mmCIF file of C-alpha atoms in Angstrom:
data_model
loop_
_atom_site.group_PDB
_atom_site.id
_atom_site.type_symbol
_atom_site.label_atom_id
_atom_site.label_comp_id
_atom_site.label_asym_id
_atom_site.label_seq_id
_atom_site.Cartn_x
_atom_site.Cartn_y
_atom_site.Cartn_z
ATOM 1 C CA UNK A 1 111.337 64.364 45.908
ATOM 2 C CA UNK A 2 108.415 64.438 48.332
ATOM 3 C CA UNK A 3 109.585 67.674 49.931
ATOM 4 C CA UNK A 4 108.725 69.565 46.731
ATOM 5 C CA UNK A 5 105.170 70.022 48.000
ATOM 6 C CA UNK A 6 106.581 72.644 50.383
ATOM 7 C CA UNK A 7 108.168 74.768 47.637
ATOM 8 C CA UNK A 8 106.659 76.749 44.774
ATOM 9 C CA UNK A 9 110.136 76.842 43.223
ATOM 10 C CA UNK A 10 111.796 73.466 43.427
ATOM 11 C CA UNK A 11 114.743 73.261 45.844
ATOM 12 C CA UNK A 12 116.393 70.954 43.285
ATOM 13 C CA UNK A 13 116.883 73.959 40.998
ATOM 14 C CA UNK A 14 118.818 76.622 42.862
ATOM 15 C CA UNK A 15 117.012 79.949 42.351
ATOM 16 C CA UNK A 16 120.399 81.587 41.879
ATOM 17 C CA UNK A 17 121.404 84.953 43.207
ATOM 18 C CA UNK A 18 118.651 86.503 45.288
ATOM 19 C CA UNK A 19 118.768 90.262 45.514
ATOM 20 C CA UNK A 20 118.903 91.379 49.159
ATOM 21 C CA UNK A 21 115.722 93.433 48.743
ATOM 22 C CA UNK A 22 113.826 90.274 47.767
ATOM 23 C CA UNK A 23 115.008 88.345 50.802
ATOM 24 C CA UNK A 24 114.271 91.287 53.088
ATOM 25 C CA UNK A 25 110.889 91.696 51.446
ATOM 26 C CA UNK A 26 109.964 88.075 52.129
ATOM 27 C CA UNK A 27 111.115 88.398 55.736
ATOM 28 C CA UNK A 28 109.176 91.626 56.220
ATOM 29 C CA UNK A 29 106.003 90.114 54.759
ATOM 30 C CA UNK A 30 106.257 87.047 56.991
ATOM 31 C CA UNK A 31 106.703 89.233 60.066
ATOM 32 C CA UNK A 32 103.595 91.241 59.162
ATOM 33 C CA UNK A 33 101.518 88.120 58.523
ATOM 34 C CA UNK A 34 102.684 85.780 61.273
ATOM 35 C CA UNK A 35 103.332 88.229 64.097
ATOM 36 C CA UNK A 36 101.233 91.296 63.319
ATOM 37 C CA UNK A 37 98.104 89.493 62.111
ATOM 38 C CA UNK A 38 98.056 90.974 58.590
ATOM 39 C CA UNK A 39 96.313 89.165 55.698
ATOM 40 C CA UNK A 40 98.603 87.326 53.295
ATOM 41 C CA UNK A 41 97.007 88.538 50.081
ATOM 42 C CA UNK A 42 97.079 92.268 50.827
ATOM 43 C CA UNK A 43 100.567 92.016 52.356
ATOM 44 C CA UNK A 44 101.928 90.380 49.197
ATOM 45 C CA UNK A 45 100.205 92.918 46.946
ATOM 46 C CA UNK A 46 101.652 95.791 48.949
ATOM 47 C CA UNK A 47 105.121 94.223 48.896
ATOM 48 C CA UNK A 48 105.257 93.693 45.131
ATOM 49 C CA UNK A 49 103.734 97.115 44.438
ATOM 50 C CA UNK A 50 106.470 98.755 46.490
ATOM 51 C CA UNK A 51 109.180 97.121 44.312
ATOM 52 C CA UNK A 52 108.200 97.952 40.711
ATOM 53 C CA UNK A 53 111.679 97.056 39.432
ATOM 54 C CA UNK A 54 111.236 93.386 40.300
ATOM 55 C CA UNK A 55 110.675 91.327 37.168
ATOM 56 C CA UNK A 56 107.998 88.670 36.712
ATOM 57 C CA UNK A 57 110.404 85.930 37.833
ATOM 58 C CA UNK A 58 111.284 87.901 40.955
ATOM 59 C CA UNK A 59 107.614 88.511 41.819
ATOM 60 C CA UNK A 60 106.793 84.855 41.287
ATOM 61 C CA UNK A 61 109.603 83.771 43.597
ATOM 62 C CA UNK A 62 108.672 86.276 46.319
ATOM 63 C CA UNK A 63 104.948 85.536 46.206
ATOM 64 C CA UNK A 64 105.566 81.784 46.115
ATOM 65 C CA UNK A 65 107.976 81.964 49.031
ATOM 66 C CA UNK A 66 105.592 83.977 51.210
ATOM 67 C CA UNK A 67 102.604 81.721 50.555
ATOM 68 C CA UNK A 68 104.650 78.534 50.958
ATOM 69 C CA UNK A 69 106.131 79.649 54.248
ATOM 70 C CA UNK A 70 102.819 80.829 55.676
ATOM 71 C CA UNK A 71 101.127 77.576 54.658
ATOM 72 C CA UNK A 72 103.890 75.461 56.192
ATOM 73 C CA UNK A 73 105.320 77.714 58.901
ATOM 74 C CA UNK A 74 104.989 75.159 61.714
ATOM 75 C CA UNK A 75 106.454 72.437 59.492
ATOM 76 C CA UNK A 76 109.438 74.524 58.420
ATOM 77 C CA UNK A 77 110.199 75.514 62.012
ATOM 78 C CA UNK A 78 109.961 71.906 63.189
ATOM 79 C CA UNK A 79 112.299 70.742 60.401
ATOM 80 C CA UNK A 80 114.787 73.463 61.279
ATOM 81 C CA UNK A 81 114.327 72.896 65.034
ATOM 82 C CA UNK A 82 113.581 76.565 65.661
ATOM 83 C CA UNK A 83 110.704 78.257 67.499
ATOM 84 C CA UNK A 84 107.640 79.119 65.434
ATOM 85 C CA UNK A 85 106.757 81.851 67.958
ATOM 86 C CA UNK A 86 109.987 83.847 67.800
ATOM 87 C CA UNK A 87 110.474 86.527 65.162
ATOM 88 C CA UNK A 88 114.181 85.703 64.999
ATOM 89 C CA UNK A 89 113.224 82.406 63.335
ATOM 90 C CA UNK A 90 112.054 84.180 60.203
ATOM 91 C CA UNK A 91 115.532 84.903 58.829
ATOM 92 C CA UNK A 92 116.658 81.303 59.381
ATOM 93 C CA UNK A 93 113.558 79.913 57.742
ATOM 94 C CA UNK A 94 113.760 82.228 54.729
ATOM 95 C CA UNK A 95 117.454 81.480 54.192
ATOM 96 C CA UNK A 96 116.724 77.748 54.168
ATOM 97 C CA UNK A 97 113.753 78.171 51.857
ATOM 98 C CA UNK A 98 115.846 80.069 49.311
ATOM 99 C CA UNK A 99 118.952 77.858 49.657
ATOM 100 C CA UNK A 100 117.819 74.736 51.523
ATOM 101 C CA UNK A 101 120.393 72.772 53.492
ATOM 102 C CA UNK A 102 120.447 68.975 52.901
ATOM 103 C CA UNK A 103 119.512 68.269 56.537
ATOM 104 C CA UNK A 104 116.481 70.557 56.219
ATOM 105 C CA UNK A 105 115.301 68.821 53.045
ATOM 106 C CA UNK A 106 115.819 65.410 54.636
ATOM 107 C CA UNK A 107 113.670 66.308 57.619
ATOM 108 C CA UNK A 108 110.939 67.702 55.357
ATOM 109 C CA UNK A 109 110.921 64.403 53.500
ATOM 110 C CA UNK A 110 110.529 62.604 56.833
ATOM 111 C CA UNK A 111 107.433 64.700 57.598
ATOM 112 C CA UNK A 112 105.516 63.034 54.775
ATOM 113 C CA UNK A 113 105.232 59.999 57.067
ATOM 114 C CA UNK A 114 104.509 62.112 60.159
ATOM 115 C CA UNK A 115 101.036 62.931 61.522
ATOM 116 C CA UNK A 116 99.132 64.952 58.952
ATOM 117 C CA UNK A 117 98.808 68.034 61.140
ATOM 118 C CA UNK A 118 102.598 68.171 61.456
ATOM 119 C CA UNK A 119 103.179 67.734 57.730
ATOM 120 C CA UNK A 120 100.420 70.203 56.829
ATOM 121 C CA UNK A 121 101.227 72.756 59.575
ATOM 122 C CA UNK A 122 97.951 72.922 61.491
ATOM 123 C CA UNK A 123 97.778 73.643 65.242
ATOM 124 C CA UNK A 124 96.559 70.701 67.294
ATOM 125 C CA UNK A 125 93.546 72.501 68.792
ATOM 126 C CA UNK A 126 92.192 73.349 65.321
ATOM 127 C CA UNK A 127 92.643 69.794 64.081
ATOM 128 C CA UNK A 128 90.579 68.638 67.058
ATOM 129 C CA UNK A 129 87.689 70.830 65.862
ATOM 130 C CA UNK A 130 87.681 69.445 62.319
ATOM 131 C CA UNK A 131 86.112 66.051 62.954
ATOM 132 C CA UNK A 132 86.804 62.672 61.407
ATOM 133 C CA UNK A 133 87.681 64.042 57.947
ATOM 134 C CA UNK A 134 90.401 66.340 59.307
ATOM 135 C CA UNK A 135 93.277 64.676 57.426
ATOM 136 C CA UNK A 136 91.800 65.100 53.959
ATOM 137 C CA UNK A 137 90.574 68.607 54.813
ATOM 138 C CA UNK A 138 94.033 69.737 55.913
ATOM 139 C CA UNK A 139 95.672 68.407 52.763
ATOM 140 C CA UNK A 140 93.133 70.134 50.548
ATOM 141 C CA UNK A 141 93.311 73.458 52.399
ATOM 142 C CA UNK A 142 97.049 73.683 51.664
ATOM 143 C CA UNK A 143 96.468 73.477 47.915
ATOM 144 C CA UNK A 144 96.630 76.824 46.085
ATOM 145 C CA UNK A 145 93.223 78.292 45.338
ATOM 146 C CA UNK A 146 91.975 78.634 41.796
ATOM 147 C CA UNK A 147 90.244 81.621 40.257
ATOM 148 C CA UNK A 148 86.559 81.004 39.672
ATOM 149 C CA UNK A 149 84.395 83.416 37.700
ATOM 150 C CA UNK A 150 80.621 83.529 37.312
ATOM 151 C CA UNK A 151 79.112 84.526 33.991
ATOM 152 C CA UNK A 152 76.491 87.273 34.293
ATOM 153 C CA UNK A 153 73.724 85.679 32.239
ATOM 154 C CA UNK A 154 71.753 88.935 32.328
ATOM 155 C CA UNK A 155 74.241 90.147 29.709
ATOM 156 C CA UNK A 156 75.894 87.181 27.987
ATOM 157 C CA UNK A 157 75.970 83.401 27.797
ATOM 158 C CA UNK A 158 78.774 81.189 29.161
ATOM 159 C CA UNK A 159 79.699 80.188 25.604
ATOM 160 C CA UNK A 160 80.261 83.830 24.629
ATOM 161 C CA UNK A 161 82.688 84.295 27.528
ATOM 162 C CA UNK A 162 84.424 81.010 26.704
ATOM 163 C CA UNK A 163 84.816 82.097 23.089
ATOM 164 C CA UNK A 164 86.390 85.378 24.222
ATOM 165 C CA UNK A 165 88.897 83.564 26.464
ATOM 166 C CA UNK A 166 89.751 81.163 23.646
ATOM 167 C CA UNK A 167 90.328 84.048 21.234
ATOM 168 C CA UNK A 168 92.647 85.715 23.756
ATOM 169 C CA UNK A 169 94.595 82.519 24.359
ATOM 170 C CA UNK A 170 93.514 82.339 28.012
ATOM 171 C CA UNK A 171 93.213 78.736 29.186
ATOM 172 C CA UNK A 172 90.181 77.823 31.253
ATOM 173 C CA UNK A 173 88.199 74.885 32.593
ATOM 174 C CA UNK A 174 84.451 74.497 32.797
ATOM 175 C CA UNK A 175 83.076 73.730 36.221
ATOM 176 C CA UNK A 176 81.573 70.207 36.247
ATOM 177 C CA UNK A 177 78.429 71.213 38.176
ATOM 178 C CA UNK A 178 77.740 74.885 37.458
ATOM 179 C CA UNK A 179 77.391 75.850 33.791
ATOM 180 C CA UNK A 180 77.787 79.545 34.602
ATOM 181 C CA UNK A 181 81.185 79.042 36.271
ATOM 182 C CA UNK A 182 84.584 79.088 34.573
ATOM 183 C CA UNK A 183 87.857 78.196 36.323
ATOM 184 C CA UNK A 184 91.050 80.065 35.482
ATOM 185 C CA UNK A 185 94.653 80.155 36.612
ATOM 186 C CA UNK A 186 94.897 82.138 39.845
ATOM 187 C CA UNK A 187 97.382 84.572 38.301
ATOM 188 C CA UNK A 188 95.013 85.682 35.532
ATOM 189 C CA UNK A 189 94.549 89.460 35.828
ATOM 190 C CA UNK A 190 90.815 89.195 35.342
ATOM 191 C CA UNK A 191 89.995 92.764 36.404
ATOM 192 C CA UNK A 192 91.979 94.044 33.419
ATOM 193 C CA UNK A 193 89.895 92.159 30.847
ATOM 194 C CA UNK A 194 87.077 93.476 28.696
ATOM 195 C CA UNK A 195 84.504 90.936 30.006
ATOM 196 C CA UNK A 196 85.137 92.124 33.567
ATOM 197 C CA UNK A 197 84.968 95.831 32.706
ATOM 198 C CA UNK A 198 81.733 95.291 30.762
ATOM 199 C CA UNK A 199 80.064 93.369 33.579
ATOM 200 C CA UNK A 200 80.018 90.012 31.834
ATOM 201 C CA UNK A 201 81.746 88.231 34.694
ATOM 202 C CA UNK A 202 82.309 88.386 38.453
ATOM 203 C CA UNK A 203 84.792 86.533 40.647
ATOM 204 C CA UNK A 204 82.843 84.031 42.762
ATOM 205 C CA UNK A 205 83.638 80.673 44.376
ATOM 206 C CA UNK A 206 81.532 77.617 43.466
ATOM 207 C CA UNK A 207 80.599 77.245 47.139
ATOM 208 C CA UNK A 208 79.146 80.728 47.075
ATOM 209 C CA UNK A 209 77.128 79.755 44.011
ATOM 210 C CA UNK A 210 75.772 76.726 45.891
ATOM 211 C CA UNK A 211 74.605 79.001 48.704
ATOM 212 C CA UNK A 212 72.742 81.207 46.227
ATOM 213 C CA UNK A 213 71.084 78.179 44.675
ATOM 214 C CA UNK A 214 69.945 76.993 48.089
ATOM 215 C CA UNK A 215 68.270 80.377 48.607
ATOM 216 C CA UNK A 216 66.689 79.989 45.149
ATOM 217 C CA UNK A 217 64.706 83.259 45.119
ATOM 218 C CA UNK A 218 61.944 83.767 42.589
ATOM 219 C CA UNK A 219 61.555 86.862 40.361
ATOM 220 C CA UNK A 220 59.529 89.511 42.192
ATOM 221 C CA UNK A 221 60.560 88.300 45.668
ATOM 222 C CA UNK A 222 61.588 90.444 48.618
ATOM 223 C CA UNK A 223 65.038 89.270 49.690
ATOM 224 C CA UNK A 224 67.349 90.344 52.510
ATOM 225 C CA UNK A 225 71.077 89.740 52.199
ATOM 226 C CA UNK A 226 71.865 90.570 55.802
ATOM 227 C CA UNK A 227 75.676 90.426 55.827
ATOM 228 C CA UNK A 228 76.036 91.524 52.243
ATOM 229 C CA UNK A 229 79.613 92.798 52.235
ATOM 230 C CA UNK A 230 80.677 93.793 48.738
ATOM 231 C CA UNK A 231 77.664 92.001 47.298
ATOM 232 C CA UNK A 232 78.916 88.897 45.534
ATOM 233 C CA UNK A 233 75.931 86.825 46.612
ATOM 234 C CA UNK A 234 73.522 89.762 46.222
ATOM 235 C CA UNK A 235 74.446 90.047 42.550
ATOM 236 C CA UNK A 236 74.029 86.302 42.081
ATOM 237 C CA UNK A 237 70.566 86.416 43.675
ATOM 238 C CA UNK A 238 69.597 89.354 41.446
ATOM 239 C CA UNK A 239 70.702 87.365 38.406
ATOM 240 C CA UNK A 240 68.599 84.401 39.553
ATOM 241 C CA UNK A 241 65.626 86.763 39.983
ATOM 242 C CA UNK A 242 66.100 88.119 36.418
ATOM 243 C CA UNK A 243 66.581 91.562 37.980
ATOM 244 C CA UNK A 244 62.944 91.597 39.158
ATOM 245 C CA UNK A 245 61.936 92.179 42.780
ATOM 246 C CA UNK A 246 63.859 93.747 45.640
ATOM 247 C CA UNK A 247 67.067 92.806 47.438
ATOM 248 C CA UNK A 248 67.947 94.762 50.575
ATOM 249 C CA UNK A 249 71.714 94.442 51.013
ATOM 250 C CA UNK A 250 72.615 95.242 54.617
ATOM 251 C CA UNK A 251 76.071 95.583 56.108
ATOM 252 C CA UNK A 252 77.816 97.500 58.874
ATOM 253 C CA UNK A 253 80.625 98.646 56.542
ATOM 254 C CA UNK A 254 79.680 101.454 54.175
ATOM 255 C CA UNK A 255 82.836 100.997 52.066
ATOM 256 C CA UNK A 256 81.770 97.448 51.241
ATOM 257 C CA UNK A 257 78.337 98.664 50.192
ATOM 258 C CA UNK A 258 79.969 101.326 48.011
ATOM 259 C CA UNK A 259 81.797 98.525 46.215
ATOM 260 C CA UNK A 260 78.517 96.615 45.911
ATOM 261 C CA UNK A 261 76.911 99.600 44.186
ATOM 262 C CA UNK A 262 79.797 99.815 41.710
ATOM 263 C CA UNK A 263 79.579 96.116 40.914
ATOM 264 C CA UNK A 264 75.782 96.245 40.527
ATOM 265 C CA UNK A 265 76.048 99.148 38.081
ATOM 266 C CA UNK A 266 78.692 97.301 36.065
ATOM 267 C CA UNK A 267 76.508 94.172 35.999
ATOM 268 C CA UNK A 268 73.395 96.078 34.906
ATOM 269 C CA UNK A 269 71.516 95.197 38.105
ATOM 270 C CA UNK A 270 68.961 97.646 39.516
ATOM 271 C CA UNK A 271 67.134 95.722 42.277
ATOM 272 C CA UNK A 272 69.872 95.810 44.958
ATOM 273 C CA UNK A 273 69.340 98.476 47.629
ATOM 274 C CA UNK A 274 72.365 99.007 49.870
ATOM 275 C CA UNK A 275 71.470 99.567 53.507
ATOM 276 C CA UNK A 276 74.189 100.622 55.946
ATOM 277 C CA UNK A 277 73.332 99.588 59.495
ATOM 278 C CA UNK A 278 74.904 100.076 62.907
ATOM 279 C CA UNK A 279 73.262 96.964 64.355
ATOM 280 C CA UNK A 280 70.388 94.608 63.584
ATOM 281 C CA UNK A 281 67.830 96.925 65.214
ATOM 282 C CA UNK A 282 68.135 99.175 62.145
ATOM 283 C CA UNK A 283 66.153 96.515 60.263
ATOM 284 C CA UNK A 284 63.278 96.280 62.784
ATOM 285 C CA UNK A 285 60.822 97.999 60.428
ATOM 286 C CA UNK A 286 61.128 95.088 58.016
ATOM 287 C CA UNK A 287 60.228 92.337 60.498
ATOM 288 C CA UNK A 288 58.246 89.456 58.966
ATOM 289 C CA UNK A 289 58.373 90.997 55.469
ATOM 290 C CA UNK A 290 60.907 88.880 53.614
ATOM 291 C CA UNK A 291 60.284 85.959 51.297
ATOM 292 C CA UNK A 292 63.951 84.974 51.578
ATOM 293 C CA UNK A 293 66.676 85.890 54.060
ATOM 294 C CA UNK A 294 70.339 85.109 53.490
ATOM 295 C CA UNK A 295 72.528 85.180 56.596
ATOM 296 C CA UNK A 296 76.129 84.823 55.449
ATOM 297 C CA UNK A 297 77.412 84.943 59.004
ATOM 298 C CA UNK A 298 80.824 86.139 60.209
ATOM 299 C CA UNK A 299 82.855 83.023 60.890
ATOM 300 C CA UNK A 300 86.288 81.508 61.457
ATOM 301 C CA UNK A 301 87.036 81.338 57.723
ATOM 302 C CA UNK A 302 88.426 77.823 58.121
ATOM 303 C CA UNK A 303 86.856 76.820 54.829
ATOM 304 C CA UNK A 304 88.861 79.413 52.886
ATOM 305 C CA UNK A 305 92.338 78.733 54.297
ATOM 306 C CA UNK A 306 93.459 78.058 50.711
ATOM 307 C CA UNK A 307 93.081 81.782 50.115
ATOM 308 C CA UNK A 308 93.912 82.953 53.634
ATOM 309 C CA UNK A 309 96.532 80.551 55.025
ATOM 310 C CA UNK A 310 97.274 82.868 57.955
ATOM 311 C CA UNK A 311 93.913 81.855 59.456
ATOM 312 C CA UNK A 312 95.576 78.746 60.888
ATOM 313 C CA UNK A 313 97.668 80.875 63.213
ATOM 314 C CA UNK A 314 95.454 83.916 63.833
ATOM 315 C CA UNK A 315 92.441 81.913 64.963
ATOM 316 C CA UNK A 316 92.329 80.635 68.547
ATOM 317 C CA UNK A 317 89.704 78.992 70.814
ATOM 318 C CA UNK A 318 88.760 82.295 72.439
ATOM 319 C CA UNK A 319 88.137 83.979 69.094
ATOM 320 C CA UNK A 320 86.192 80.956 67.864
ATOM 321 C CA UNK A 321 83.888 81.120 70.892
ATOM 322 C CA UNK A 322 83.341 84.837 70.313
ATOM 323 C CA UNK A 323 82.314 84.112 66.731
ATOM 324 C CA UNK A 324 79.948 81.351 67.783
ATOM 325 C CA UNK A 325 78.229 83.724 70.201
ATOM 326 C CA UNK A 326 77.986 86.428 67.528
ATOM 327 C CA UNK A 327 76.531 83.965 65.000
ATOM 328 C CA UNK A 328 73.877 82.910 67.489
ATOM 329 C CA UNK A 329 72.856 86.534 68.077
ATOM 330 C CA UNK A 330 72.756 87.302 64.357
ATOM 331 C CA UNK A 331 70.695 84.214 63.549
ATOM 332 C CA UNK A 332 68.141 85.021 66.245
ATOM 333 C CA UNK A 333 67.879 88.684 65.232
ATOM 334 C CA UNK A 334 67.754 88.339 61.455
ATOM 335 C CA UNK A 335 65.320 85.413 61.588
ATOM 336 C CA UNK A 336 62.698 88.012 62.590
ATOM 337 C CA UNK A 337 62.808 89.375 59.027
ATOM 338 C CA UNK A 338 61.226 86.226 57.594
ATOM 339 C CA UNK A 339 57.480 86.207 57.043
ATOM 340 C CA UNK A 340 55.385 83.085 57.654
ATOM 341 C CA UNK A 341 56.212 80.592 54.931
ATOM 342 C CA UNK A 342 59.398 82.480 54.191
ATOM 343 C CA UNK A 343 62.825 80.855 54.158
ATOM 344 C CA UNK A 344 66.176 81.607 55.737
ATOM 345 C CA UNK A 345 69.525 80.337 54.538
ATOM 346 C CA UNK A 346 72.262 80.460 57.182
ATOM 347 C CA UNK A 347 75.722 80.076 55.670
ATOM 348 C CA UNK A 348 79.375 80.198 56.687
ATOM 349 C CA UNK A 349 82.751 79.675 55.021
ATOM 350 C CA UNK A 350 83.680 77.397 57.927
ATOM 351 C CA UNK A 351 84.122 73.636 58.156
ATOM 352 C CA UNK A 352 83.716 73.509 61.957
ATOM 353 C CA UNK A 353 80.565 71.887 63.346
ATOM 354 C CA UNK A 354 80.311 74.361 66.224
ATOM 355 C CA UNK A 355 79.659 77.161 63.739
ATOM 356 C CA UNK A 356 77.457 75.077 61.481
ATOM 357 C CA UNK A 357 75.323 72.047 62.361
ATOM 358 C CA UNK A 358 75.522 72.652 66.107
ATOM 359 C CA UNK A 359 74.640 76.318 65.649
ATOM 360 C CA UNK A 360 71.503 75.318 63.732
ATOM 361 C CA UNK A 361 70.591 72.687 66.329
ATOM 362 C CA UNK A 362 70.814 75.242 69.126
ATOM 363 C CA UNK A 363 68.699 77.752 67.194
ATOM 364 C CA UNK A 364 65.927 75.264 66.454
ATOM 365 C CA UNK A 365 65.835 74.192 70.105
ATOM 366 C CA UNK A 366 65.316 77.787 71.194
ATOM 367 C CA UNK A 367 62.929 78.938 68.429
ATOM 368 C CA UNK A 368 60.066 76.632 67.492
ATOM 369 C CA UNK A 369 58.820 78.976 64.767
ATOM 370 C CA UNK A 370 61.210 77.385 62.287
ATOM 371 C CA UNK A 371 61.882 73.957 60.852
ATOM 372 C CA UNK A 372 64.924 72.644 59.032
ATOM 373 C CA UNK A 373 64.357 72.091 55.319
ATOM 374 C CA UNK A 374 67.870 70.971 54.328
ATOM 375 C CA UNK A 375 71.521 71.530 55.131
ATOM 376 C CA UNK A 376 74.752 70.857 53.301
ATOM 377 C CA UNK A 377 78.470 70.936 54.011
ATOM 378 C CA UNK A 378 80.820 71.505 51.088
ATOM 379 C CA UNK A 379 84.253 70.273 52.030
ATOM 380 C CA UNK A 380 87.168 72.029 50.316
ATOM 381 C CA UNK A 381 88.183 70.410 47.029
ATOM 382 C CA UNK A 382 90.053 71.265 43.854
ATOM 383 C CA UNK A 383 86.874 72.990 42.649
ATOM 384 C CA UNK A 384 85.745 74.927 45.712
ATOM 385 C CA UNK A 385 86.427 76.270 49.176
ATOM 386 C CA UNK A 386 84.721 74.875 52.262
ATOM 387 C CA UNK A 387 81.188 76.085 53.048
ATOM 388 C CA UNK A 388 78.150 75.224 55.145
ATOM 389 C CA UNK A 389 74.558 76.168 54.424
ATOM 390 C CA UNK A 390 71.213 75.376 56.042
ATOM 391 C CA UNK A 391 67.710 76.309 54.879
ATOM 392 C CA UNK A 392 65.059 77.005 57.520
ATOM 393 C CA UNK A 393 61.369 77.711 56.962
ATOM 394 C CA UNK A 394 59.172 79.845 59.208
ATOM 395 C CA UNK A 395 56.097 77.810 60.111
ATOM 396 C CA UNK A 396 54.539 80.205 62.653
#
């Protein structure tokens, strides 16, 4: 039946007796995510950790139910003819997810012929920002994300990692474009494996790899990763530089930089220098010194809705405009780090033009010291999340 796309566990096979704590757990998680603005992934982890007596089947059902209902919250509420903005709707929706009524299933089936935003549960205003490929983007963003790992070629080769997975009976798929990437089932507990503990691998999306390859730093370069976070891209750049040169990894969150330092040590990387900053002025002493500058700007996260389905409901036009303004400020400020002939890569995990192409157009109109070298939009697919990246070169 076509309504099966809305259910991790098929409604054709009754899940049987559901313990009250499981149902209450699902309802509690949905309340936290939909009405308190909490992230889905951390909410689910906290929920399952607080119920250690749940078996693997129970955890699978609970996690599947939460993700399904967040992904399709507007659709479920429309099919049940209840308000998506009232907390009282949660209990009704959960009850029908676990033991779906025939009328509910019939209406879900009808939605497959409805406008895509109704079937895929996207708010109208967000669909209007997505452009002419909105329909295919929405469908893809509701597909579960896969786990992508990057092989640390400073330590091992991809074939060595593949051989280890094969020996352990862990199924995997090679990425068709990036030899150093391996795709796994999302439920693989990768952080408990020997390759992860020994620094052979890191979790990293193919889109993130594409951003690093657009930067394309050379060994011995001076590189600034200006919104470094926990350092996923910093470590990739260090690998590309054969651990030769200097990467200044700046971020406003010290705890993220602490994680970066741990990951760098595990990976055997010594050229990443974590720099905690309060604002961009803390980097003034490095103006016009960088060969390469990566600006992985704060953004709407619309390209990673596969992983963070709550984004559809937490984001609003006011917040989007705030982000656009912040991106503009960051781009103008961090561009000062680039020396003449140096390159900047501005990147987001957004698929909205206002944060991407239009942001670059506005910057180039206001600053004639730079020219556009290339830009690329990666639409979400079965292999990657959605990303945008643009390379600029300082000419004056």
